[in-house]
C-alpha positions as a printed Julia matrix, in Angstrom:
313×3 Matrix{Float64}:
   0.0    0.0     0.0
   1.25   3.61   -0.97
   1.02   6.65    1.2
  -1.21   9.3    -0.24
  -1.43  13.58    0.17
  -5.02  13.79   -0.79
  -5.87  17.2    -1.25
 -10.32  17.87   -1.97
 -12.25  20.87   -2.36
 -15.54  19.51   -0.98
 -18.13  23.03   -0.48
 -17.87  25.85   -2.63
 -19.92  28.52   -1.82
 -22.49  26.17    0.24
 -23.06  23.78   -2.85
 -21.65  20.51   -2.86
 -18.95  20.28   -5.13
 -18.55  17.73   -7.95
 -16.54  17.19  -11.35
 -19.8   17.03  -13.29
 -20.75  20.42  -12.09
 -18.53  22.99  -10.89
 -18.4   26.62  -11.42
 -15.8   28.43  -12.94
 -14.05  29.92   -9.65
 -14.35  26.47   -8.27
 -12.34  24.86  -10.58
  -9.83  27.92  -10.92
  -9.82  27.44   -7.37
  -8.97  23.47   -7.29
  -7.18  23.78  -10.07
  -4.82  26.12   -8.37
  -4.36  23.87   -5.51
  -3.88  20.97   -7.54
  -1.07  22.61   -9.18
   0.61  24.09   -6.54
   0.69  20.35   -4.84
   2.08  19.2    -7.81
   4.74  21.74   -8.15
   5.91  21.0    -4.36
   6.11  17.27   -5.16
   8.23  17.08   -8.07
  10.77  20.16   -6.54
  11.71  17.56   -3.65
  11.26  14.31   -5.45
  11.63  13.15   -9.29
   8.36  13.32  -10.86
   9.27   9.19  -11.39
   8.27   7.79   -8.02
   5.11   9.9    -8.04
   1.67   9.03   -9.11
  -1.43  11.63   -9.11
  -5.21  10.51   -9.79
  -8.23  12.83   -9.78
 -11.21  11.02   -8.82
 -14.33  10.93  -10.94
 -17.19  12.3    -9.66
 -15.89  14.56   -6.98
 -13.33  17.7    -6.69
 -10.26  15.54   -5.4
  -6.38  14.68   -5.85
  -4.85  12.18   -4.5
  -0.51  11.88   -4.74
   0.3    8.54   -4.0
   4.12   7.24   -3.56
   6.05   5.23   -0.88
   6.42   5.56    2.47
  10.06   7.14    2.42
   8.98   9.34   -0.71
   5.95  10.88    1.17
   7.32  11.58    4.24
  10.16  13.19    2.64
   7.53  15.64    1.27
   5.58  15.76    4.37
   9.32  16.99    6.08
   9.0   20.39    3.86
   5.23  20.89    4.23
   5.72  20.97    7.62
   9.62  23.13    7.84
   6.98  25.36    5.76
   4.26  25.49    7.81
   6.47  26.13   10.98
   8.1   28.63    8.99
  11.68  27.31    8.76
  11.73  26.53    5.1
  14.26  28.28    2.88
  13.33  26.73   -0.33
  11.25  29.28   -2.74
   9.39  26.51   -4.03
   7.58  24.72   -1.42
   6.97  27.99    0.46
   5.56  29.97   -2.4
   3.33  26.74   -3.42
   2.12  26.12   -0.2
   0.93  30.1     0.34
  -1.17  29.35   -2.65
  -2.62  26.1    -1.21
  -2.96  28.34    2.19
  -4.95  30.77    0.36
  -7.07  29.01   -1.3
  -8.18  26.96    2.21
  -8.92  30.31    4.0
 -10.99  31.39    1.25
 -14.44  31.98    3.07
 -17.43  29.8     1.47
 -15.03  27.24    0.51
 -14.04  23.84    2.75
 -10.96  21.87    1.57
  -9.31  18.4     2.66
  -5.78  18.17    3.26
  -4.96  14.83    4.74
  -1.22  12.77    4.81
  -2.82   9.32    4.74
  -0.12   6.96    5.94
  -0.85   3.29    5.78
  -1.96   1.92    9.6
  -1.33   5.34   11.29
  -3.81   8.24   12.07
  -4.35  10.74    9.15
  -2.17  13.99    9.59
  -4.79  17.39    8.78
  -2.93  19.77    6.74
  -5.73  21.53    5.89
  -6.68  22.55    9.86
  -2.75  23.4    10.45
  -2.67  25.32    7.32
  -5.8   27.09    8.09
  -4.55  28.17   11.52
  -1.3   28.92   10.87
   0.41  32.63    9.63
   0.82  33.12    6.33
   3.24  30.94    4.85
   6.36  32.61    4.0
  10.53  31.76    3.55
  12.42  31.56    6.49
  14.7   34.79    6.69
  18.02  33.85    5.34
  21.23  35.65    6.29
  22.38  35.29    2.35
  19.83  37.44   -0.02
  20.32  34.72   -2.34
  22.55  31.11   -3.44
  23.51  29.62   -6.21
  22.37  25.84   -7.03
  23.24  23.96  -10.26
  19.23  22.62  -11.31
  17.74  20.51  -14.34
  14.86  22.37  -15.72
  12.32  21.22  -18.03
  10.27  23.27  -20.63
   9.37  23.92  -23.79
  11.98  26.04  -26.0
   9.57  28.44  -28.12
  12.01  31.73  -28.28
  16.13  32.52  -28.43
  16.94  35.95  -28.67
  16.47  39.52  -26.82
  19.42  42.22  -26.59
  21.14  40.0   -24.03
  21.48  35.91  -25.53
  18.64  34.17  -23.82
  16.31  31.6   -24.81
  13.07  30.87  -22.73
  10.74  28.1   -21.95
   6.75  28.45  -22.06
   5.11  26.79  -19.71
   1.42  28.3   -20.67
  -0.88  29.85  -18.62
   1.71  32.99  -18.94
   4.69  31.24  -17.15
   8.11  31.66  -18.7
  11.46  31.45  -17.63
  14.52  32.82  -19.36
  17.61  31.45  -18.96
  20.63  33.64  -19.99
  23.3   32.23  -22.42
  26.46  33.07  -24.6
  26.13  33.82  -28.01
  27.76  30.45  -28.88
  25.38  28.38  -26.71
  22.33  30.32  -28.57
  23.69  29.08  -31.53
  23.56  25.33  -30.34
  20.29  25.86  -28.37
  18.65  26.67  -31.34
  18.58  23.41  -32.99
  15.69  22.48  -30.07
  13.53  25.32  -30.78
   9.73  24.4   -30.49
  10.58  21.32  -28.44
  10.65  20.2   -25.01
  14.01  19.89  -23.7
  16.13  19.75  -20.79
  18.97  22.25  -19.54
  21.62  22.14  -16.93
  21.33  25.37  -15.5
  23.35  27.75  -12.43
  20.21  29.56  -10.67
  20.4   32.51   -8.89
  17.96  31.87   -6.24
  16.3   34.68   -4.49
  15.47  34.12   -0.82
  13.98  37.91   -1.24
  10.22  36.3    -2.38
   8.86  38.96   -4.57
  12.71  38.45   -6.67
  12.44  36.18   -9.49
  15.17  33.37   -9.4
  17.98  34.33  -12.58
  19.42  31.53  -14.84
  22.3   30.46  -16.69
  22.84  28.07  -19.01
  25.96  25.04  -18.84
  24.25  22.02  -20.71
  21.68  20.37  -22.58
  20.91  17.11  -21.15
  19.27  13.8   -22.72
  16.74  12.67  -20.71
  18.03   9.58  -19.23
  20.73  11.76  -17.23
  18.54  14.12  -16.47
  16.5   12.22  -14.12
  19.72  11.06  -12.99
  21.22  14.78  -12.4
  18.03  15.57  -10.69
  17.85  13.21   -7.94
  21.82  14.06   -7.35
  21.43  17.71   -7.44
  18.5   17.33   -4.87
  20.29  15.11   -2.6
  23.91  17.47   -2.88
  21.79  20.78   -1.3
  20.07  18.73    1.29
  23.57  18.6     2.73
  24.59  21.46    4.94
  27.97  20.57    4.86
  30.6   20.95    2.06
  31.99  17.53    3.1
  28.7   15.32    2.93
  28.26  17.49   -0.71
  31.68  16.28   -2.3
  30.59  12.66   -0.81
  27.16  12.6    -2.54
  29.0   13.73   -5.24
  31.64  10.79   -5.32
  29.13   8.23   -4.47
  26.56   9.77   -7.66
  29.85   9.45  -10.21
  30.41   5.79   -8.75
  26.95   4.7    -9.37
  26.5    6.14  -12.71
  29.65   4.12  -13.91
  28.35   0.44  -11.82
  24.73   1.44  -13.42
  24.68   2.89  -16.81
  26.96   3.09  -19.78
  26.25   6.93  -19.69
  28.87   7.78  -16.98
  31.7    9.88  -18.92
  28.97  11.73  -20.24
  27.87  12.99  -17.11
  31.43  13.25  -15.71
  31.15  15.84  -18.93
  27.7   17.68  -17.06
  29.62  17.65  -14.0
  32.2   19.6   -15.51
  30.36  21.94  -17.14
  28.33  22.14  -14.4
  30.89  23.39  -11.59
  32.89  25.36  -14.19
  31.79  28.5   -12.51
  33.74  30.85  -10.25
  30.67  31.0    -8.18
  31.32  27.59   -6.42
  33.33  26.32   -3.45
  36.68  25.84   -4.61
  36.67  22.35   -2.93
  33.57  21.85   -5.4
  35.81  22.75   -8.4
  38.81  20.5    -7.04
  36.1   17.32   -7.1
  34.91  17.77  -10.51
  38.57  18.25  -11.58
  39.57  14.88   -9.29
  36.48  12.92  -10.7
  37.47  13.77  -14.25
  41.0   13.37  -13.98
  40.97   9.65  -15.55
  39.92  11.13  -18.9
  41.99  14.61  -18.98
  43.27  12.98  -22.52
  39.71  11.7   -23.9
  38.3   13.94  -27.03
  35.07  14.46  -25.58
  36.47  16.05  -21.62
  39.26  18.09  -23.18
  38.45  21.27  -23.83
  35.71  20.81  -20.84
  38.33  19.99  -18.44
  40.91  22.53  -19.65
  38.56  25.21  -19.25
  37.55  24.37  -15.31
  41.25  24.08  -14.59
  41.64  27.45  -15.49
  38.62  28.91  -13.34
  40.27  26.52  -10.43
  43.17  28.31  -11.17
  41.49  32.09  -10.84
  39.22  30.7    -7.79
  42.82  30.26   -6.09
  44.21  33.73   -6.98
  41.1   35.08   -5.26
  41.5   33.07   -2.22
């Protein structure tokens, strides 16, 4: 049996709410929790080892995934909801789940169903708690290597850019050199995914900046994603060059895929933005291929940022 978030708009406006018949705020209403749940989910956890289902026949949503993959989620709902989350994502979403419970004439469900324990109410601790909001951070903002998804529908703009629509009016542009406009445009009108440095705002009316390193074939991508998500749970710089070690291991036990993303890696950290321990890893972790074709110039180029990290030291 899986653990569930089920998340149901139940009364809107004293009526009874149902798929069949729903009004239009009603469903901009569910439909705006719905997403926001979703959003939250697949920040902490690859979209993978999640499965949603709407139920027919009444306003409902139900995320289902194991044990260990819901509580993990269930850990950030409730940093948010106590208000010691940092992370944009799950703080901004959950607001908009907030807001939408506290609406007047409308009653929600928010239960964590776990298999032969008591349901947890989100929806009562949500509804009594402050606004959601980040957790003050000393830092105004950090920057995290991510793998972002989207469809590529415009490259240009006085600056080199490209952008990804996600409908609805959400966009992101990711800024880019001239030359990696020039390669980025062979993807245009189809959904791809980039390796990106992001410039995230803990200020939360300042949009999160990218930058592009890569673009990534899918199969490393989900790979990429799980490391990257496991490397900034670590508060540490040690336990991050370990998760990083132990990720470059695996890939080369599990998939015949693992110089190429020794090759992300690279491109990734080459950035004088990082740790300069962070640098020294991707140059260690490469070092068996410093004469292959494909990591030359890669690895060439982040030994020379290593090198100007050091001079600023």
């Amino acid at each position: 049996m899986l653990d569930k978030l089920e998340i149901a708009l139940t009364e809107a406006n004293n009526e009874v709410v149902s798929l069949r018949s729903m009004s239009v705020e009603a469903i901009e209403s569910f439909l705006i929790a719905v997403s926001a749940l979703k959003t939250i989910a697949v920040s902490i956890v690859h979209d993978e080892r999640l499965n949603f289902s709407i139920s027919e026949g009444s306003a409902q949503c139900e995320l289902e995934a194991s044990e260990e993959v819901l509580a993990s989620i269930y850990k950030e709902l409730d940093n948010a909801i106590k208000g010691n989350s940092t992370d944009k994502q799950v703080a901004g979403n959950l607001r908009s789940i907030q807001d939408q419970i506290k609406r007047e004439s409308y009653k929600y469900r928010f239960l964590y169903k776990r298999n032969q324990q008591p349901p947890i109410n989100l929806q009562v601790r949500l509804a009594e708690s402050k606004r959601i909001s980040l957790k003050r951070s000393k830092n105004k903002y950090n920057y995290k290597l991510k793998v972002i998804r989207g469809f590529l529908n415009q490259i240009g703009g006085n600056k080199p850019n490209y952008h990804f629509d996600y409908g609805s009016g959400q966009s992101i542009t990711i800024e880019c050199t001239i030359e990696q406009a020039i390669e980025v445009n062979r993807y245009l009108y189809k959904e791809i995914e980039s390796l990106v440095l992001c410039k995230e705002w803990s200020i939360e009316d300042k949009k999160d900046e990218y930058f592009h390193k890569a673009i990534v074939s899918p199969n490393i991508a989900r790979s990429l994603k799980l490391y990257l998500d496991l490397y900034y749970k670590e508060q540490d710089i040690i336990s991050k060059l370990t998760r990083t070690y132990d990720f470059v291991d695996k890939m080369f036990a599990e998939s015949e895929e693992g110089k190429l993303t020794v090759l992300y890696l690279l491109l990734g950290f080459n950035d004088l933005k990082f740790h300069l321990s962070e640098i020294k890893t991707a140059l260690v972790i490469s070092k068996p291929f410093r004469n292959d074709n494909l990591m030359e110039n890669a690895r060439r180029s982040l030994l020379e940022t290593y090198n100007s990290k050091i001079e600023k030291v």
